[in-house]
Coordinates of C-alpha atoms in Angstrom, one line a residue:
X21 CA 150.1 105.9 103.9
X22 CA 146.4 106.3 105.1
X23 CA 144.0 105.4 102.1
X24 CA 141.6 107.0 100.9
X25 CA 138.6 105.0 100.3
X26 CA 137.1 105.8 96.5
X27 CA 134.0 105.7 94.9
X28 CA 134.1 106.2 91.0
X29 CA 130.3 107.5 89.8
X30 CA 130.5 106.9 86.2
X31 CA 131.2 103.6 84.1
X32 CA 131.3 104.8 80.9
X33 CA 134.8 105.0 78.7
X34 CA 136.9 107.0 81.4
X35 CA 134.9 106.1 84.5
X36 CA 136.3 102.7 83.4
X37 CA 139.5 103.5 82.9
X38 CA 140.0 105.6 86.2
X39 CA 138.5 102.6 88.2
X40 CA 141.1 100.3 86.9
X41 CA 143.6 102.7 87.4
X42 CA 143.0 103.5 90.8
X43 CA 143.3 99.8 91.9
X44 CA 146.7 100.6 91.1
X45 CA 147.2 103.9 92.6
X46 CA 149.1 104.5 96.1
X47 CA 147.0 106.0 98.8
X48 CA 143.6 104.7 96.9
X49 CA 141.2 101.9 97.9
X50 CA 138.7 101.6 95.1
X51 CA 135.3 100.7 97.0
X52 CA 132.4 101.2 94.4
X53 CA 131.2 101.8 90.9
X54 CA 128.4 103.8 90.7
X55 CA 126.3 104.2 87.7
X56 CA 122.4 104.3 86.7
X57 CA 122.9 101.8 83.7
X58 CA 123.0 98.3 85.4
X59 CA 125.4 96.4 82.5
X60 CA 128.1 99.5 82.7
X61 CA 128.1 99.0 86.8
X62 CA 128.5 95.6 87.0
X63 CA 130.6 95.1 84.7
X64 CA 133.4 97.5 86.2
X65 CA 132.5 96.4 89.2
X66 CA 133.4 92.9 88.5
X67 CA 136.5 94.1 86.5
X68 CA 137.8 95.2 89.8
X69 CA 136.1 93.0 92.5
X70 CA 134.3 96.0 94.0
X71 CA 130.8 96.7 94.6
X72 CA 128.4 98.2 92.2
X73 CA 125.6 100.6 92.9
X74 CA 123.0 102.6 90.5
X75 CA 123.6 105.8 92.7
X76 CA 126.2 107.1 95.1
X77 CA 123.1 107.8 98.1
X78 CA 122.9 103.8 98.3
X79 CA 126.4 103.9 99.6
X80 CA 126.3 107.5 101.8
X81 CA 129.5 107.6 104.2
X82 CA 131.2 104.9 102.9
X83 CA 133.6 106.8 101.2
X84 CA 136.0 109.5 101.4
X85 CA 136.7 110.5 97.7
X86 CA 135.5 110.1 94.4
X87 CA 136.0 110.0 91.0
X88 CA 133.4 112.2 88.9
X89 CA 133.6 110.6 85.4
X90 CA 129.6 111.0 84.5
X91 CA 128.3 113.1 81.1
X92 CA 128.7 116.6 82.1
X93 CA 125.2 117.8 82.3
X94 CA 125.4 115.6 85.9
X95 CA 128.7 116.8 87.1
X96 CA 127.1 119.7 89.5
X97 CA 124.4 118.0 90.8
X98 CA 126.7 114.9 91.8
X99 CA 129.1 116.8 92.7
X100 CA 127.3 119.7 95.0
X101 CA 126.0 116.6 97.1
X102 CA 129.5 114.8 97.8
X103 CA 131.2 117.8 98.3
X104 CA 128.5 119.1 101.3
X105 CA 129.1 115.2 102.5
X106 CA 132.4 115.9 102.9
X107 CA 133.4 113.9 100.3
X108 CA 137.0 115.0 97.9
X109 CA 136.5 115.2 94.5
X110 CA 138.4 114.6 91.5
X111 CA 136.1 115.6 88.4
X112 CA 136.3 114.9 84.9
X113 CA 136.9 118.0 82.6
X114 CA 135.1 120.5 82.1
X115 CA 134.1 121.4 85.5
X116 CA 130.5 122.1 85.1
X117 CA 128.6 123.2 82.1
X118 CA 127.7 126.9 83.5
X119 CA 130.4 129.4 85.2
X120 CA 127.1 129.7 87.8
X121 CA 127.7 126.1 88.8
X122 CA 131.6 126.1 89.2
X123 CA 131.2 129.1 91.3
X124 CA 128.7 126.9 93.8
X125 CA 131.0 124.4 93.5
X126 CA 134.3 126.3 94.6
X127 CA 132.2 127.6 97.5
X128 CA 131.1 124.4 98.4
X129 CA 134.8 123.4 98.4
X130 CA 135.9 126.0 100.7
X131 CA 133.0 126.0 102.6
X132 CA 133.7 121.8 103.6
X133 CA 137.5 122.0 103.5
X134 CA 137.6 119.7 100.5
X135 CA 139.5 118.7 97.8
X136 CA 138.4 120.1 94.4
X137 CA 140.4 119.0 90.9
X138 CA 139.4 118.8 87.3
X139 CA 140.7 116.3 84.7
X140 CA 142.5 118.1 82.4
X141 CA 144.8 115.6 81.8
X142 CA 146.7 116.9 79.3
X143 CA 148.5 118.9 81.9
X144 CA 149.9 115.9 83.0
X145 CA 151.4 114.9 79.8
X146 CA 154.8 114.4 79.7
X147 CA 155.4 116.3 76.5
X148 CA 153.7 119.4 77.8
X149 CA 155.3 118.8 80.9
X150 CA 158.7 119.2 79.8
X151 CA 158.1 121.7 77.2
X152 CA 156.5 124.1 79.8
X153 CA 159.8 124.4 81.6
X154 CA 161.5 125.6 78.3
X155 CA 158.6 128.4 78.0
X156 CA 159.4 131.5 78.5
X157 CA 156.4 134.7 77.7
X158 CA 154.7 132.6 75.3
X159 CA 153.9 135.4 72.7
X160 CA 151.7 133.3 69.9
X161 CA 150.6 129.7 70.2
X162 CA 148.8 127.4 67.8
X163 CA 146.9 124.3 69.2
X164 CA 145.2 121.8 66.9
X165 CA 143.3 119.0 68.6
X166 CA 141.1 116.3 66.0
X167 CA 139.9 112.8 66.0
X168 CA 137.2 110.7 64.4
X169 CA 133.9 110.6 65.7
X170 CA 133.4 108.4 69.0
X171 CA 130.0 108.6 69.9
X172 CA 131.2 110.2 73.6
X173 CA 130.6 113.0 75.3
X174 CA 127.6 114.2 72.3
X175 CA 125.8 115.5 75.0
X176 CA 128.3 118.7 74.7
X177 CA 129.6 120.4 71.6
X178 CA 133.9 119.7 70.5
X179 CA 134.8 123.2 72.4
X180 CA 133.8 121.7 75.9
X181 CA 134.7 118.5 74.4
X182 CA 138.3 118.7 73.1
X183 CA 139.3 122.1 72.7
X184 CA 138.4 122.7 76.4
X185 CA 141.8 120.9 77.0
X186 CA 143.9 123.4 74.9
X187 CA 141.9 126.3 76.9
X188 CA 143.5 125.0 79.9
X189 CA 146.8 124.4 78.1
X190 CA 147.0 128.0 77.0
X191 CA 145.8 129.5 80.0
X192 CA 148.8 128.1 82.2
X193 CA 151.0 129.1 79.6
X194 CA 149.8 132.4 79.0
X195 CA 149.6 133.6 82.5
X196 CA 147.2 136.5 81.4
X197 CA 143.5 136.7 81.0
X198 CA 141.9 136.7 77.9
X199 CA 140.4 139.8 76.3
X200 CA 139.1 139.0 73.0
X201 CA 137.8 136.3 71.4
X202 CA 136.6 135.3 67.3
X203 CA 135.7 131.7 66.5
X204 CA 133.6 130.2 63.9
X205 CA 132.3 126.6 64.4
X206 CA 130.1 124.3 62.1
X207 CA 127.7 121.2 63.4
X208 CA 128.4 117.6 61.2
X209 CA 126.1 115.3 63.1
X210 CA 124.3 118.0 65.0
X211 CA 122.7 118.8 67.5
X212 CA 126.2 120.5 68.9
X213 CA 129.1 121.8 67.0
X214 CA 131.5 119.6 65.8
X215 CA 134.4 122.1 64.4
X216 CA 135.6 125.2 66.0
X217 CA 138.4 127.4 65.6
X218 CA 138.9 130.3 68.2
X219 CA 141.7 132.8 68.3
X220 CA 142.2 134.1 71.9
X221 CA 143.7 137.6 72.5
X222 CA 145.5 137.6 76.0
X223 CA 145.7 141.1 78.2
X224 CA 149.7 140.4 78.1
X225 CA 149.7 140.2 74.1
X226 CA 149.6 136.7 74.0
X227 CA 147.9 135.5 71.0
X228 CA 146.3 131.5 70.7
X229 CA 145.0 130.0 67.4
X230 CA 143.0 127.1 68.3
X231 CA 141.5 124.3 66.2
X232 CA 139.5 121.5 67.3
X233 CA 136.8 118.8 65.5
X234 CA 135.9 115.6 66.1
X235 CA 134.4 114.5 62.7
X236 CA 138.4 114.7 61.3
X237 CA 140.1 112.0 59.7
X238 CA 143.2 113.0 60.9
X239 CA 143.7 112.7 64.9
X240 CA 146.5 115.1 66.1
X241 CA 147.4 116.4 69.4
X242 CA 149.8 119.2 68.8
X243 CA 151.0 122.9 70.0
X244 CA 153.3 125.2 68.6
X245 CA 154.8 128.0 71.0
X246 CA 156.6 130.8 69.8
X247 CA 158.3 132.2 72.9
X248 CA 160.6 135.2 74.4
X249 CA 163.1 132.6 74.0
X250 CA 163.1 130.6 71.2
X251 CA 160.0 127.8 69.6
X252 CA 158.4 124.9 70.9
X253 CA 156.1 122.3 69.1
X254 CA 154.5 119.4 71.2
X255 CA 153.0 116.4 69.9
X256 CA 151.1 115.2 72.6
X257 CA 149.9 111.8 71.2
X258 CA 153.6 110.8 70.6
X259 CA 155.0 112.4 73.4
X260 CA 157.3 114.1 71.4
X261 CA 158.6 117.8 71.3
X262 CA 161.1 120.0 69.0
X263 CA 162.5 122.8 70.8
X264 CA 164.8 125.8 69.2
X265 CA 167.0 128.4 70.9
X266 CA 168.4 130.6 69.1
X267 CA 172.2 131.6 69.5
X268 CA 172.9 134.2 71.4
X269 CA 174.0 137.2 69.1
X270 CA 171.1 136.3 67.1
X271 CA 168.4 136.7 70.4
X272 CA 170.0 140.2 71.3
X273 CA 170.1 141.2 67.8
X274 CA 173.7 141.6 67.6
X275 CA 174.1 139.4 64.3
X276 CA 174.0 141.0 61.0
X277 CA 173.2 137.6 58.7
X278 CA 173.1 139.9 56.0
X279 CA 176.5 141.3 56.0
X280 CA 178.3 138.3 56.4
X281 CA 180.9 136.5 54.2
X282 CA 179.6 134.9 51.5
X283 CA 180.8 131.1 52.9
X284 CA 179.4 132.0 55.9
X285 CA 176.4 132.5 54.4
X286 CA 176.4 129.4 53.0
X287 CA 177.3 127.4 56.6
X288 CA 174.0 128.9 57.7
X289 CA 171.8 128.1 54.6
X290 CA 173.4 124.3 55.1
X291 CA 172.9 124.4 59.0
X292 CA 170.7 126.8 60.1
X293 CA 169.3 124.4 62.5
X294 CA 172.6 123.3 63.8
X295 CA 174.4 126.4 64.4
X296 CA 172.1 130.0 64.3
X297 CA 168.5 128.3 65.4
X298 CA 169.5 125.3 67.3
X299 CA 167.0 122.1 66.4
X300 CA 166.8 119.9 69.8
X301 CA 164.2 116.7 69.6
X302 CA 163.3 114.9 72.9
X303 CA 161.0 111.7 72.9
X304 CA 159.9 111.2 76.6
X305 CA 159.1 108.0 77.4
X306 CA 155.5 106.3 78.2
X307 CA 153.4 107.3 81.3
X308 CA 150.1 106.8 82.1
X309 CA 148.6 110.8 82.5
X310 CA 145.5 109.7 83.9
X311 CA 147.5 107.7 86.6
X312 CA 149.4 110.8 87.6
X313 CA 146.5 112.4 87.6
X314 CA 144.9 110.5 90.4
X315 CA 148.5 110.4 92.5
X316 CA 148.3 114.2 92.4
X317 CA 144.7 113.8 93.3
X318 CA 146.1 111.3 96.6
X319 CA 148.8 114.1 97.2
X320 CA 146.2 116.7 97.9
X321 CA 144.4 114.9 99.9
X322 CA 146.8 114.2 102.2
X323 CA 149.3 117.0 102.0
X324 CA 146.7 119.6 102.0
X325 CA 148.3 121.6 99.1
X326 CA 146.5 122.7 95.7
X327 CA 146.3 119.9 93.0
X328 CA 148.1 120.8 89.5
X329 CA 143.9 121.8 88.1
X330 CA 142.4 122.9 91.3
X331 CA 138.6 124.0 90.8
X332 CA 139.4 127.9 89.7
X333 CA 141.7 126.7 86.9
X334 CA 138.3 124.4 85.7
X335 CA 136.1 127.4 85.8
X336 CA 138.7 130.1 84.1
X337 CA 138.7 127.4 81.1
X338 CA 134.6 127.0 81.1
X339 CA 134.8 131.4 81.0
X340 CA 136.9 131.2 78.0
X341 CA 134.9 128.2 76.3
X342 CA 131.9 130.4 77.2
X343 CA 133.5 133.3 75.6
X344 CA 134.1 131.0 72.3
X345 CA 130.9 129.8 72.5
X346 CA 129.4 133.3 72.2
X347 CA 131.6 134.5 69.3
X348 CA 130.6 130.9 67.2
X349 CA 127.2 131.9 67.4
X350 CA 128.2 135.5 65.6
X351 CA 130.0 133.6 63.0
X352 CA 127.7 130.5 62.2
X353 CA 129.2 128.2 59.2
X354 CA 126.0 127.9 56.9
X355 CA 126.3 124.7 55.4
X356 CA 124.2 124.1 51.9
X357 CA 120.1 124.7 52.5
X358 CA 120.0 123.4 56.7
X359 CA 120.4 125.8 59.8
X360 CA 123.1 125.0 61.6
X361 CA 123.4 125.2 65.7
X362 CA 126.1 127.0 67.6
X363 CA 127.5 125.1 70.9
X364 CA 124.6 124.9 74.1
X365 CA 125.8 125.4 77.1
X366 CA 122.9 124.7 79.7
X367 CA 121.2 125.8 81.9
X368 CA 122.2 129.5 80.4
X369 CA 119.6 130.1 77.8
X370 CA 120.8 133.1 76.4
X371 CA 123.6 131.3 75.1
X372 CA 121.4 128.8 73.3
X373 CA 121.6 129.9 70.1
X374 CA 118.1 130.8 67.5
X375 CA 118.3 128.1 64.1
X376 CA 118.9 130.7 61.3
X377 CA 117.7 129.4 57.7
X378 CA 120.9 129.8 55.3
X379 CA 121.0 132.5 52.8

């Protein structure tokens, strides 16, 4: 297999992590680490026996791909210039912070022949992964996505954040564009918000509830689908994932519960999820998402086909987080005597939301 040589430009928390990773990957030679902050640099660098550089000019031509794992304010600048040096890019979610940017970028990308993914790494968990294939017209889906407060990524508000991920999630699921969007969103440490909680109306009917905060103590991971054929729920963080299908007669209406014999009756009160709405529990085992991640990455580079989050699905999900960030701003949470700030997403000013005093 002809490697790639890779630069990763970035050496904060996942910057670190993909570097180690792609020591590891088939089809990867990890070259540099690239970052501005001297300690972070080095100190990947010498985690992984590779050069370390404060920007990715210093190294110009020595490498075919990289890994784009810098705060997200930088990813269209960086980017922009590796792509018109003919350089394949893997960057880390979300795209860009504008829908202008992505749009340069994709033309860059098709304009150079290169390789254009996002890291939405989340499609590449096993859980989803298998529960996708038992989706069928997702109809209504709830998505809940909370940690504690790390410190990372403040330079963005929790909708390009976290919930970005369950944008992506729901759009590959939903297959239909979104029409409609209500969210409300509150700031706990500022100057970004830290809660949000959308509800997405797709074209096709489709309906997404989505919650996701940072400042939660409580971390989940989890999805509910209720389907054309039945009920999902994923928990993403165990890798876990109930699935129900209902039996037959029941599905084509052809089952009158209500008319049965009383001991019939009964069964189903004592087995509902046995007989009627079948309960079926799978526990897939441990894989490493951001290491399939980066082999899909290597597969596009040298088969030529579309990566699983190609550079059109990262720019549908900044739309809709763009569309959330919109309606959050209509429906500012107050909280007692300070003005709160709805989610910036620069450079687009006319999102940047005015401080309103509380009533």
């Amino acid at each position: 297999m002809l490697h790639r040589r890779l630069a990763v430009i970035g050496a904060g928390h996942l910057g670190k992590i993909h570097a180690r990773l792609a020591k590891q990957t088939a089809g990867l030679e990890l070259v540099a680490i690239v970052d501005p902050i001297a300690a972070a640099r080095e100190a990947s660098a010498a985690e992984n026996g590779v050069a370390a550089h404060a920007s990715h000019h210093e190294i110009a031509g020595q490498f075919d791909a990289a890994i784009i794992a810098t705060p997200t304010q930088y990813h269209y600048e960086v980017a922009a210039d590796l792509l018109a040096s003919g350089v394949d890019l893997l960057i880390e979610k979300p795209i860009t912070l504008s829908i202008e940017d992505a749009d340069r970028l994709l033309a860059l990308a098709k304009t150079y022949g290169r390789v254009l993914q996002v890291g939405h790494v989340e499609r590449f968990n096993p859980a989803f992964v298998a529960a996708s294939k038992r989706i069928d017209r997702p109809r209504y889906i709830e998505a809940s996505r909370t940690s504690g407060y790390s410190f990372r990524s403040v330079d963005i508000g929790v909708t390009l954040d976290l919930m970005i991920h369950d944008i992506d999630l729901v759009l590959s699921l939903a297959g239909s564009h979104v029409v409609e969007v209500d969210a409300i969103g509150a700031t706990v440490f500022g100057p970004h918000e830290d809660m949000v909680q959308a509800r997405l109306t797709f074209e096709n009917g489709c309906v997404a509830n989505l919650t996701a905060s940072r400042s939660s103590f409580s971390p989940r991971r989890e999805m509910k689908v209720f389907h054309a054929g039945g009920f999902v729920q994923i928990d993403m963080g165990s890798r876990k994932l109930q699935s129900i299908k209902p039996d037959a007669r029941l599905a084509a209406g052809e089952l009158d519960v209500h008319a049965l014999p009383q001991a019939e009756k009964d069964h189903i009160r004592q087995h509902l999820f046995e007989s009627l709405l079948p309960l079926e529990e799978v526990e897939l085992p441990a894989t490493n998402a951001i290491a399939d991640e980066q082999a899909d990455f290597v597969h596009a580079m040298t088969t030529g086909e579309k990566p699983r989050v190609d550079g059109a699905a990262g720019r549908e999900a900044v739309i809709v987080a763009n569309m959330v960030a919109k309606s959050v701003q209509r429906h500012v949470w107050h909280e007692s005597q300070r003005s709160v700030r709805g989610p910036q997403f620069a450079p687009m000013p006319s999102l940047t939301p005015q401080k309103r005093e509380a009533a």
